[in-house]
Amino acid sequence: MSRIVYVNGEFLPEAEAKISVFDRGFLFADGVYEVTSVLGGKLIDFEGHRARLHRSLTELEIPAPVGDEELLSIHRELVERNGIEEGMVYMQVTRGAADRDFIYPADPKPSLVLFTQVMSLTESPKAEKGLNIVSIEDQRWARRDIKTVQLLYPSMGKMAAKAAGADDAWMVEEGAVTEGTSNNAYIVTRDGKIVTRQLSNAILHGITRKAVLRFAREAQMVVEERAFTIEEAQDAAEAFVTSATTFVMPVVSIDGVTLGDGTPGPVTRRLREIYLDEAQKLGV
Ligand code: PDD
């Protein structure tokens, strides 16, 4: 079935949508993106994604292609035109087309592209079974706080996980876990503390992370924002990951070591439930 996508001011059937071969997103990965989940036809935590988009654009000195209100109305129109009840909206902003030059163009005309994807997010077999994780070295660039479209290393990491018969990979730098290939990583210690790496340029500042930590603290859970090792994770009571498309997703093994009884733990299950309840209240 053909989707309606949005490209630089136009809603078009996907086969008719075009971007220049000179677009710097294509030539230099000179672009940023956001993925916003859709539940019950509503955008979840749009405000968080909007704010992070602005941060990414500012860090790269890319002008915003449209104002905030227009951005929201484009998202909404796309959800409506494609009849999305559950799934996601992908939005990408690049510095736009210019003759190939490492130097940024003086007068950039940013490109804005959005498309939708139908996905089953709430009813997920993986949320029941949990993920098997392998660890890999973190070989990405050092500005992981900017949500750029350079996703080749995460893609290689997911391929390495697949080749090892696992579901995903956690990346390790100087002995400590940074994050998952497309999600933030957490453990629950044996005394019930939720541990996840502190914010810095080493990780993406997840929008789901922010919401989940807030909900956890509101539910009187203890949260520690600090680095942890794979060994500590293997010895933990539970582990999980968060992202816009997985919400709170349990992890049941790390590098072949089973956590607990090998099924999603109670803290993880509770956080997933709280997130699903609370996040839907934030839908717009
Ligand atoms: N990925 N860390 C990385 C490296 C990510 O790519 C993502 C999201 C996250 C979680 O961020 P958020 O909670 O804001 O989704 C953390 C998206 C979903 C993707 O690339 O598909």
PDB file of C-alpha atoms and ligand atoms in Angstrom:
ATOM      1  CA  MET A   1       0.000   0.000   0.000  1.00  0.00           C
ATOM      2  CA  SER A   2       1.371   3.383  -0.977  1.00  0.00           C
ATOM      3  CA  ARG A   3       1.843   5.972   1.756  1.00  0.00           C
ATOM      4  CA  ILE A   4       1.480   9.697   1.629  1.00  0.00           C
ATOM      5  CA  VAL A   5       4.786  11.283   2.637  1.00  0.00           C
ATOM      6  CA  TYR A   6       5.779  14.890   3.216  1.00  0.00           C
ATOM      7  CA  VAL A   7       8.673  16.510   1.329  1.00  0.00           C
ATOM      8  CA  ASN A   8       9.502  20.205   1.487  1.00  0.00           C
ATOM      9  CA  GLY A   9       6.003  21.624   1.623  1.00  0.00           C
ATOM     10  CA  GLU A  10       4.125  18.899  -0.249  1.00  0.00           C
ATOM     11  CA  PHE A  11       2.131  15.821   0.710  1.00  0.00           C
ATOM     12  CA  LEU A  12       2.775  13.254  -2.029  1.00  0.00           C
ATOM     13  CA  PRO A  13       2.369   9.532  -2.781  1.00  0.00           C
ATOM     14  CA  GLU A  14       5.699   7.977  -1.738  1.00  0.00           C
ATOM     15  CA  ALA A  15       6.629   7.041  -5.326  1.00  0.00           C
ATOM     16  CA  GLU A  16       6.425  10.687  -6.405  1.00  0.00           C
ATOM     17  CA  ALA A  17       8.503  12.142  -3.560  1.00  0.00           C
ATOM     18  CA  LYS A  18      11.961  13.389  -4.568  1.00  0.00           C
ATOM     19  CA  ILE A  19      15.115  14.709  -2.896  1.00  0.00           C
ATOM     20  CA  SER A  20      18.094  16.126  -4.790  1.00  0.00           C
ATOM     21  CA  VAL A  21      21.190  13.966  -5.351  1.00  0.00           C
ATOM     22  CA  PHE A  22      23.083  16.999  -3.989  1.00  0.00           C
ATOM     23  CA  ASP A  23      21.230  16.950  -0.687  1.00  0.00           C
ATOM     24  CA  ARG A  24      23.840  17.111   2.083  1.00  0.00           C
ATOM     25  CA  GLY A  25      21.897  14.529   4.045  1.00  0.00           C
ATOM     26  CA  PHE A  26      22.698  12.099   1.237  1.00  0.00           C
ATOM     27  CA  LEU A  27      26.306  13.258   0.614  1.00  0.00           C
ATOM     28  CA  PHE A  28      27.537  14.034   4.168  1.00  0.00           C
ATOM     29  CA  ALA A  29      24.916  12.552   6.534  1.00  0.00           C
ATOM     30  CA  ASP A  30      24.454  16.263   7.283  1.00  0.00           C
ATOM     31  CA  GLY A  31      21.060  15.920   8.864  1.00  0.00           C
ATOM     32  CA  VAL A  32      19.158  15.085  12.013  1.00  0.00           C
ATOM     33  CA  TYR A  33      15.993  13.144  12.727  1.00  0.00           C
ATOM     34  CA  GLU A  34      13.309  12.316  15.240  1.00  0.00           C
ATOM     35  CA  VAL A  35      11.049   9.304  15.634  1.00  0.00           C
ATOM     36  CA  THR A  36       7.760   9.992  17.414  1.00  0.00           C
ATOM     37  CA  SER A  37       5.477   7.119  18.311  1.00  0.00           C
ATOM     38  CA  VAL A  38       1.750   7.141  17.581  1.00  0.00           C
ATOM     39  CA  LEU A  39      -0.741   5.442  19.887  1.00  0.00           C
ATOM     40  CA  GLY A  40      -4.488   5.656  19.368  1.00  0.00           C
ATOM     41  CA  GLY A  41      -3.821   8.048  16.477  1.00  0.00           C
ATOM     42  CA  LYS A  42      -1.995  10.480  18.806  1.00  0.00           C
ATOM     43  CA  LEU A  43       1.617  11.650  18.849  1.00  0.00           C
ATOM     44  CA  ILE A  44       3.388  10.619  22.047  1.00  0.00           C
ATOM     45  CA  ASP A  45       5.594  13.256  23.722  1.00  0.00           C
ATOM     46  CA  PHE A  46       5.721  15.462  20.628  1.00  0.00           C
ATOM     47  CA  GLU A  47       6.989  18.321  22.790  1.00  0.00           C
ATOM     48  CA  GLY A  48      10.053  16.301  23.843  1.00  0.00           C
ATOM     49  CA  HIS A  49      10.899  15.410  20.247  1.00  0.00           C
ATOM     50  CA  ARG A  50      10.337  18.966  19.075  1.00  0.00           C
ATOM     51  CA  ALA A  51      12.677  20.306  21.757  1.00  0.00           C
ATOM     52  CA  ARG A  52      15.409  17.764  20.965  1.00  0.00           C
ATOM     53  CA  LEU A  53      15.117  18.476  17.232  1.00  0.00           C
ATOM     54  CA  HIS A  54      15.840  22.129  17.993  1.00  0.00           C
ATOM     55  CA  ARG A  55      18.812  21.208  20.119  1.00  0.00           C
ATOM     56  CA  SER A  56      20.251  18.998  17.334  1.00  0.00           C
ATOM     57  CA  LEU A  57      19.658  21.723  14.718  1.00  0.00           C
ATOM     58  CA  THR A  58      21.282  24.379  16.902  1.00  0.00           C
ATOM     59  CA  GLU A  59      24.365  22.227  17.552  1.00  0.00           C
ATOM     60  CA  LEU A  60      24.824  21.800  13.784  1.00  0.00           C
ATOM     61  CA  GLU A  61      23.798  25.347  12.824  1.00  0.00           C
ATOM     62  CA  ILE A  62      21.030  24.100  10.544  1.00  0.00           C
ATOM     63  CA  PRO A  63      18.126  26.577  10.352  1.00  0.00           C
ATOM     64  CA  ALA A  64      14.697  25.204  11.269  1.00  0.00           C
ATOM     65  CA  PRO A  65      12.800  24.555   8.010  1.00  0.00           C
ATOM     66  CA  VAL A  66       9.364  25.427   9.469  1.00  0.00           C
ATOM     67  CA  GLY A  67       7.950  26.858  12.693  1.00  0.00           C
ATOM     68  CA  ASP A  68       6.880  24.677  15.624  1.00  0.00           C
ATOM     69  CA  GLU A  69       3.143  24.951  14.999  1.00  0.00           C
ATOM     70  CA  GLU A  70       3.553  23.996  11.370  1.00  0.00           C
ATOM     71  CA  LEU A  71       5.754  21.068  12.362  1.00  0.00           C
ATOM     72  CA  LEU A  72       3.043  19.725  14.637  1.00  0.00           C
ATOM     73  CA  SER A  73       0.348  20.220  12.027  1.00  0.00           C
ATOM     74  CA  ILE A  74       2.446  18.404   9.384  1.00  0.00           C
ATOM     75  CA  HIS A  75       2.863  15.482  11.818  1.00  0.00           C
ATOM     76  CA  ARG A  76      -0.859  15.420  12.529  1.00  0.00           C
ATOM     77  CA  GLU A  77      -1.891  15.674   8.911  1.00  0.00           C
ATOM     78  CA  LEU A  78       0.433  12.830   7.961  1.00  0.00           C
ATOM     79  CA  VAL A  79      -0.954  10.591  10.737  1.00  0.00           C
ATOM     80  CA  GLU A  80      -4.457  11.386   9.562  1.00  0.00           C
ATOM     81  CA  ARG A  81      -3.839  11.000   5.821  1.00  0.00           C
ATOM     82  CA  ASN A  82      -2.232   7.611   6.385  1.00  0.00           C
ATOM     83  CA  GLY A  83      -4.800   6.478   8.959  1.00  0.00           C
ATOM     84  CA  ILE A  84      -2.107   5.626  11.521  1.00  0.00           C
ATOM     85  CA  GLU A  85      -3.563   4.273  14.760  1.00  0.00           C
ATOM     86  CA  GLU A  86      -0.344   2.735  16.056  1.00  0.00           C
ATOM     87  CA  GLY A  87       3.136   3.225  14.656  1.00  0.00           C
ATOM     88  CA  MET A  88       5.520   6.094  14.209  1.00  0.00           C
ATOM     89  CA  VAL A  89       6.305   9.289  12.373  1.00  0.00           C
ATOM     90  CA  TYR A  90       9.868   9.674  11.099  1.00  0.00           C
ATOM     91  CA  MET A  91      11.034  13.254  10.536  1.00  0.00           C
ATOM     92  CA  GLN A  92      14.354  14.239   8.981  1.00  0.00           C
ATOM     93  CA  VAL A  93      15.861  17.673   8.519  1.00  0.00           C
ATOM     94  CA  THR A  94      19.012  18.039   6.426  1.00  0.00           C
ATOM     95  CA  ARG A  95      21.070  21.084   5.505  1.00  0.00           C
ATOM     96  CA  GLY A  96      19.595  20.718   2.007  1.00  0.00           C
ATOM     97  CA  ALA A  97      21.085  20.655  -1.477  1.00  0.00           C
ATOM     98  CA  ALA A  98      24.316  22.466  -2.385  1.00  0.00           C
ATOM     99  CA  ASP A  99      27.342  21.771  -4.606  1.00  0.00           C
ATOM    100  CA  ARG A 100      29.508  19.206  -2.858  1.00  0.00           C
ATOM    101  CA  ASP A 101      31.740  21.083  -0.415  1.00  0.00           C
ATOM    102  CA  PHE A 102      32.789  20.239   3.136  1.00  0.00           C
ATOM    103  CA  ILE A 103      32.146  23.856   4.081  1.00  0.00           C
ATOM    104  CA  TYR A 104      28.507  24.518   4.939  1.00  0.00           C
ATOM    105  CA  PRO A 105      26.651  26.572   2.303  1.00  0.00           C
ATOM    106  CA  ALA A 106      26.288  30.232   3.371  1.00  0.00           C
ATOM    107  CA  ASP A 107      22.572  30.278   2.604  1.00  0.00           C
ATOM    108  CA  PRO A 108      21.263  26.773   3.366  1.00  0.00           C
ATOM    109  CA  LYS A 109      17.782  25.670   2.338  1.00  0.00           C
ATOM    110  CA  PRO A 110      17.086  22.816   4.718  1.00  0.00           C
ATOM    111  CA  SER A 111      15.120  19.804   3.509  1.00  0.00           C
ATOM    112  CA  LEU A 112      12.238  18.479   5.577  1.00  0.00           C
ATOM    113  CA  VAL A 113      11.000  14.941   5.034  1.00  0.00           C
ATOM    114  CA  LEU A 114       8.419  13.009   7.036  1.00  0.00           C
ATOM    115  CA  PHE A 115       6.886   9.600   6.604  1.00  0.00           C
ATOM    116  CA  THR A 116       4.823   7.220   8.717  1.00  0.00           C
ATOM    117  CA  GLN A 117       5.218   3.541   9.491  1.00  0.00           C
ATOM    118  CA  VAL A 118       2.522   1.265  10.894  1.00  0.00           C
ATOM    119  CA  MET A 119       3.974  -0.741  13.793  1.00  0.00           C
ATOM    120  CA  SER A 120       2.585  -2.901  16.556  1.00  0.00           C
ATOM    121  CA  LEU A 121       4.026  -1.156  19.610  1.00  0.00           C
ATOM    122  CA  THR A 122       1.881  -2.060  22.606  1.00  0.00           C
ATOM    123  CA  GLU A 123       1.384  -5.749  21.774  1.00  0.00           C
ATOM    124  CA  SER A 124       4.919  -6.907  21.160  1.00  0.00           C
ATOM    125  CA  PRO A 125       6.113 -10.517  21.506  1.00  0.00           C
ATOM    126  CA  LYS A 126       9.527  -9.148  22.508  1.00  0.00           C
ATOM    127  CA  ALA A 127       7.992  -7.292  25.430  1.00  0.00           C
ATOM    128  CA  GLU A 128       6.712 -10.655  26.693  1.00  0.00           C
ATOM    129  CA  LYS A 129       9.887 -12.635  26.092  1.00  0.00           C
ATOM    130  CA  GLY A 130      12.579 -10.004  26.571  1.00  0.00           C
ATOM    131  CA  LEU A 131      15.652  -9.266  24.484  1.00  0.00           C
ATOM    132  CA  ASN A 132      18.928 -11.146  24.277  1.00  0.00           C
ATOM    133  CA  ILE A 133      21.764  -8.632  24.125  1.00  0.00           C
ATOM    134  CA  VAL A 134      25.393  -8.884  23.066  1.00  0.00           C
ATOM    135  CA  SER A 135      28.024  -6.264  23.838  1.00  0.00           C
ATOM    136  CA  ILE A 136      30.130  -4.539  21.195  1.00  0.00           C
ATOM    137  CA  GLU A 137      32.692  -1.772  21.320  1.00  0.00           C
ATOM    138  CA  ASP A 138      31.234   1.726  20.873  1.00  0.00           C
ATOM    139  CA  GLN A 139      32.919   2.998  17.731  1.00  0.00           C
ATOM    140  CA  ARG A 140      30.607   5.925  16.960  1.00  0.00           C
ATOM    141  CA  TRP A 141      31.688   9.551  16.803  1.00  0.00           C
ATOM    142  CA  ALA A 142      31.874  11.528  20.038  1.00  0.00           C
ATOM    143  CA  ARG A 143      28.729  13.707  19.638  1.00  0.00           C
ATOM    144  CA  ARG A 144      26.080  11.076  20.242  1.00  0.00           C
ATOM    145  CA  ASP A 145      23.912  13.687  21.950  1.00  0.00           C
ATOM    146  CA  ILE A 146      23.091  15.056  18.477  1.00  0.00           C
ATOM    147  CA  LYS A 147      20.534  12.834  16.751  1.00  0.00           C
ATOM    148  CA  THR A 148      22.217  12.701  13.349  1.00  0.00           C
ATOM    149  CA  VAL A 149      21.285  10.383  10.490  1.00  0.00           C
ATOM    150  CA  GLN A 150      24.720   8.722  10.524  1.00  0.00           C
ATOM    151  CA  LEU A 151      23.433   5.348  11.640  1.00  0.00           C
ATOM    152  CA  LEU A 152      25.837   2.975   9.933  1.00  0.00           C
ATOM    153  CA  TYR A 153      27.599   1.881  13.111  1.00  0.00           C
ATOM    154  CA  PRO A 154      24.323   1.134  14.944  1.00  0.00           C
ATOM    155  CA  SER A 155      23.250  -0.774  11.841  1.00  0.00           C
ATOM    156  CA  MET A 156      26.522  -2.774  11.903  1.00  0.00           C
ATOM    157  CA  GLY A 157      25.922  -3.422  15.607  1.00  0.00           C
ATOM    158  CA  LYS A 158      22.443  -4.801  14.964  1.00  0.00           C
ATOM    159  CA  MET A 159      23.875  -7.020  12.204  1.00  0.00           C
ATOM    160  CA  ALA A 160      26.559  -8.305  14.612  1.00  0.00           C
ATOM    161  CA  ALA A 161      23.832  -9.062  17.169  1.00  0.00           C
ATOM    162  CA  LYS A 162      21.779 -10.870  14.538  1.00  0.00           C
ATOM    163  CA  ALA A 163      24.778 -12.916  13.416  1.00  0.00           C
ATOM    164  CA  ALA A 164      25.302 -13.945  17.053  1.00  0.00           C
ATOM    165  CA  GLY A 165      21.649 -15.026  17.330  1.00  0.00           C
ATOM    166  CA  ALA A 166      20.806 -12.080  19.611  1.00  0.00           C
ATOM    167  CA  ASP A 167      18.213  -9.292  19.353  1.00  0.00           C
ATOM    168  CA  ASP A 168      20.333  -6.189  19.829  1.00  0.00           C
ATOM    169  CA  ALA A 169      23.686  -4.877  21.050  1.00  0.00           C
ATOM    170  CA  TRP A 170      24.809  -2.654  23.918  1.00  0.00           C
ATOM    171  CA  MET A 171      27.836  -0.532  23.198  1.00  0.00           C
ATOM    172  CA  VAL A 172      30.781  -0.328  25.576  1.00  0.00           C
ATOM    173  CA  GLU A 173      33.361   2.443  25.865  1.00  0.00           C
ATOM    174  CA  GLU A 174      36.284   2.411  28.309  1.00  0.00           C
ATOM    175  CA  GLY A 175      34.738  -0.529  30.108  1.00  0.00           C
ATOM    176  CA  ALA A 176      31.285   1.007  30.634  1.00  0.00           C
ATOM    177  CA  VAL A 177      28.020   0.656  28.726  1.00  0.00           C
ATOM    178  CA  THR A 178      27.072   3.796  26.801  1.00  0.00           C
ATOM    179  CA  GLU A 179      23.681   2.764  25.351  1.00  0.00           C
ATOM    180  CA  GLY A 180      21.955   0.338  22.995  1.00  0.00           C
ATOM    181  CA  THR A 181      22.296   0.670  19.210  1.00  0.00           C
ATOM    182  CA  SER A 182      18.955   2.524  19.071  1.00  0.00           C
ATOM    183  CA  ASN A 183      17.885   2.815  22.693  1.00  0.00           C
ATOM    184  CA  ASN A 184      19.030   3.767  26.190  1.00  0.00           C
ATOM    185  CA  ALA A 185      20.235   0.973  28.485  1.00  0.00           C
ATOM    186  CA  TYR A 186      19.293   0.305  32.139  1.00  0.00           C
ATOM    187  CA  ILE A 187      19.823  -2.239  34.872  1.00  0.00           C
ATOM    188  CA  VAL A 188      17.870  -2.862  38.053  1.00  0.00           C
ATOM    189  CA  THR A 189      20.248  -3.774  40.878  1.00  0.00           C
ATOM    190  CA  ARG A 190      19.509  -6.593  43.291  1.00  0.00           C
ATOM    191  CA  ASP A 191      18.468  -3.990  45.861  1.00  0.00           C
ATOM    192  CA  GLY A 192      15.968  -2.485  43.399  1.00  0.00           C
ATOM    193  CA  LYS A 193      17.774   0.631  42.151  1.00  0.00           C
ATOM    194  CA  ILE A 194      17.304   1.668  38.527  1.00  0.00           C
ATOM    195  CA  VAL A 195      20.701   2.509  37.035  1.00  0.00           C
ATOM    196  CA  THR A 196      21.261   4.227  33.683  1.00  0.00           C
ATOM    197  CA  ARG A 197      24.179   6.194  32.330  1.00  0.00           C
ATOM    198  CA  GLN A 198      24.223   9.909  33.128  1.00  0.00           C
ATOM    199  CA  LEU A 199      23.601  12.421  30.322  1.00  0.00           C
ATOM    200  CA  SER A 200      26.683  13.623  28.407  1.00  0.00           C
ATOM    201  CA  ASN A 201      27.854  13.764  24.795  1.00  0.00           C
ATOM    202  CA  ALA A 202      28.458   9.990  25.005  1.00  0.00           C
ATOM    203  CA  ILE A 203      24.770   9.091  24.668  1.00  0.00           C
ATOM    204  CA  LEU A 204      21.571  10.278  23.058  1.00  0.00           C
ATOM    205  CA  HIS A 205      19.379  12.119  25.541  1.00  0.00           C
ATOM    206  CA  GLY A 206      16.392   9.848  25.080  1.00  0.00           C
ATOM    207  CA  ILE A 207      12.944  11.377  25.256  1.00  0.00           C
ATOM    208  CA  THR A 208      11.580   8.084  26.570  1.00  0.00           C
ATOM    209  CA  ARG A 209      14.449   7.989  29.105  1.00  0.00           C
ATOM    210  CA  LYS A 210      13.447  11.373  30.467  1.00  0.00           C
ATOM    211  CA  ALA A 211       9.793  10.367  30.832  1.00  0.00           C
ATOM    212  CA  VAL A 212      10.554   6.926  32.304  1.00  0.00           C
ATOM    213  CA  LEU A 213      12.950   8.338  34.919  1.00  0.00           C
ATOM    214  CA  ARG A 214      10.345  10.900  35.913  1.00  0.00           C
ATOM    215  CA  PHE A 215       7.618   8.255  36.226  1.00  0.00           C
ATOM    216  CA  ALA A 216      10.004   5.994  38.200  1.00  0.00           C
ATOM    217  CA  ARG A 217      10.827   8.778  40.661  1.00  0.00           C
ATOM    218  CA  GLU A 218       7.148   9.684  40.998  1.00  0.00           C
ATOM    219  CA  ALA A 219       6.501   6.030  41.884  1.00  0.00           C
ATOM    220  CA  GLN A 220       9.156   6.329  44.671  1.00  0.00           C
ATOM    221  CA  MET A 221      11.654   4.130  42.837  1.00  0.00           C
ATOM    222  CA  VAL A 222      15.342   4.915  43.382  1.00  0.00           C
ATOM    223  CA  VAL A 223      17.161   6.082  40.247  1.00  0.00           C
ATOM    224  CA  GLU A 224      20.945   6.321  39.904  1.00  0.00           C
ATOM    225  CA  GLU A 225      22.321   8.065  36.822  1.00  0.00           C
ATOM    226  CA  ARG A 226      25.812   6.625  36.445  1.00  0.00           C
ATOM    227  CA  ALA A 227      27.861   4.354  34.202  1.00  0.00           C
ATOM    228  CA  PHE A 228      27.793   0.561  34.683  1.00  0.00           C
ATOM    229  CA  THR A 229      29.807  -2.324  33.260  1.00  0.00           C
ATOM    230  CA  ILE A 230      28.659  -5.435  31.400  1.00  0.00           C
ATOM    231  CA  GLU A 231      29.737  -7.500  34.433  1.00  0.00           C
ATOM    232  CA  GLU A 232      27.504  -5.439  36.740  1.00  0.00           C
ATOM    233  CA  ALA A 233      24.649  -5.804  34.255  1.00  0.00           C
ATOM    234  CA  GLN A 234      25.126  -9.581  34.088  1.00  0.00           C
ATOM    235  CA  ASP A 235      24.867  -9.684  37.871  1.00  0.00           C
ATOM    236  CA  ALA A 236      21.816  -7.381  38.005  1.00  0.00           C
ATOM    237  CA  ALA A 237      18.291  -8.466  38.912  1.00  0.00           C
ATOM    238  CA  GLU A 238      16.821  -7.015  35.713  1.00  0.00           C
ATOM    239  CA  ALA A 239      17.735  -4.985  32.665  1.00  0.00           C
ATOM    240  CA  PHE A 240      15.792  -3.089  30.037  1.00  0.00           C
ATOM    241  CA  VAL A 241      16.026  -0.552  27.225  1.00  0.00           C
ATOM    242  CA  THR A 242      13.888   2.446  26.299  1.00  0.00           C
ATOM    243  CA  SER A 243      13.131   4.224  23.030  1.00  0.00           C
ATOM    244  CA  ALA A 244      10.223   5.893  21.262  1.00  0.00           C
ATOM    245  CA  THR A 245       9.325   2.696  19.419  1.00  0.00           C
ATOM    246  CA  THR A 246      10.016   0.082  22.130  1.00  0.00           C
ATOM    247  CA  PHE A 247       8.907   2.111  25.199  1.00  0.00           C
ATOM    248  CA  VAL A 248      10.246   0.009  28.105  1.00  0.00           C
ATOM    249  CA  MET A 249      11.564  -3.278  26.699  1.00  0.00           C
ATOM    250  CA  PRO A 250      12.941  -6.022  28.967  1.00  0.00           C
ATOM    251  CA  VAL A 251      16.399  -7.557  28.509  1.00  0.00           C
ATOM    252  CA  VAL A 252      16.763 -11.166  29.675  1.00  0.00           C
ATOM    253  CA  SER A 253      20.353 -12.044  28.767  1.00  0.00           C
ATOM    254  CA  ILE A 254      23.639 -10.263  28.175  1.00  0.00           C
ATOM    255  CA  ASP A 255      26.505 -11.957  26.327  1.00  0.00           C
ATOM    256  CA  GLY A 256      24.938 -15.350  27.013  1.00  0.00           C
ATOM    257  CA  VAL A 257      24.435 -14.771  30.760  1.00  0.00           C
ATOM    258  CA  THR A 258      20.778 -15.099  31.820  1.00  0.00           C
ATOM    259  CA  LEU A 259      19.416 -12.444  34.174  1.00  0.00           C
ATOM    260  CA  GLY A 260      17.286 -13.660  37.061  1.00  0.00           C
ATOM    261  CA  ASP A 261      14.984 -16.460  35.910  1.00  0.00           C
ATOM    262  CA  GLY A 262      15.295 -15.430  32.264  1.00  0.00           C
ATOM    263  CA  THR A 263      11.919 -13.704  32.065  1.00  0.00           C
ATOM    264  CA  PRO A 264      11.099  -9.966  32.211  1.00  0.00           C
ATOM    265  CA  GLY A 265      11.390  -8.767  35.809  1.00  0.00           C
ATOM    266  CA  PRO A 266       8.731  -7.048  37.960  1.00  0.00           C
ATOM    267  CA  VAL A 267      10.314  -3.567  37.972  1.00  0.00           C
ATOM    268  CA  THR A 268      10.613  -3.583  34.185  1.00  0.00           C
ATOM    269  CA  ARG A 269       7.025  -4.793  33.744  1.00  0.00           C
ATOM    270  CA  ARG A 270       5.720  -2.152  36.114  1.00  0.00           C
ATOM    271  CA  LEU A 271       7.664   0.614  34.354  1.00  0.00           C
ATOM    272  CA  ARG A 272       6.336  -0.505  30.965  1.00  0.00           C
ATOM    273  CA  GLU A 273       2.792  -0.380  32.306  1.00  0.00           C
ATOM    274  CA  ILE A 274       3.258   3.036  33.911  1.00  0.00           C
ATOM    275  CA  TYR A 275       4.870   4.389  30.737  1.00  0.00           C
ATOM    276  CA  LEU A 276       2.050   3.116  28.507  1.00  0.00           C
ATOM    277  CA  ASP A 277      -0.579   4.624  30.816  1.00  0.00           C
ATOM    278  CA  GLU A 278       1.128   7.962  31.373  1.00  0.00           C
ATOM    279  CA  ALA A 279       2.521   8.484  27.878  1.00  0.00           C
ATOM    280  CA  GLN A 280      -0.900   8.111  26.303  1.00  0.00           C
ATOM    281  CA  LYS A 281      -2.132  10.941  28.498  1.00  0.00           C
ATOM    282  CA  LEU A 282       0.549  13.112  26.863  1.00  0.00           C
ATOM    283  CA  GLY A 283      -0.641  12.267  23.331  1.00  0.00           C
ATOM    284  CA  VAL A 284      -1.552  15.157  21.037  1.00  0.00           C
TER     285      VAL A 284
HETATM  286  N1  PDD B   1      16.304   5.678  18.287  1.00  0.00           N
HETATM  287  N2  PDD B   1      19.895   6.035  21.917  1.00  0.00           N
HETATM  288  C1  PDD B   1      20.003   5.913  20.589  1.00  0.00           C
HETATM  289  C2  PDD B   1      21.353   5.683  20.005  1.00  0.00           C
HETATM  290  C3  PDD B   1      18.857   5.984  19.769  1.00  0.00           C
HETATM  291  O1  PDD B   1      18.979   5.878  18.434  1.00  0.00           O
HETATM  292  C4  PDD B   1      17.592   6.171  20.368  1.00  0.00           C
HETATM  293  C5  PDD B   1      16.317   6.284  19.560  1.00  0.00           C
HETATM  294  C6  PDD B   1      17.524   6.287  21.776  1.00  0.00           C
HETATM  295  C7  PDD B   1      16.221   6.505  22.499  1.00  0.00           C
HETATM  296  O2  PDD B   1      15.738   7.818  22.313  1.00  0.00           O
HETATM  297  P1  PDD B   1      14.168   8.129  22.351  1.00  0.00           P
HETATM  298  O3  PDD B   1      13.687   7.619  23.651  1.00  0.00           O
HETATM  299  O4  PDD B   1      14.120   9.581  22.254  1.00  0.00           O
HETATM  300  O5  PDD B   1      13.542   7.388  21.200  1.00  0.00           O
HETATM  301  C8  PDD B   1      18.696   6.227  22.514  1.00  0.00           C
HETATM  302  C9  PDD B   1      15.162   5.811  17.430  1.00  0.00           C
HETATM  303  C10 PDD B   1      13.893   5.290  18.005  1.00  0.00           C
HETATM  304  C11 PDD B   1      15.488   5.230  16.067  1.00  0.00           C
HETATM  305  O6  PDD B   1      16.576   5.496  15.601  1.00  0.00           O
HETATM  306  O7  PDD B   1      14.658   4.536  15.478  1.00  0.00           O
END
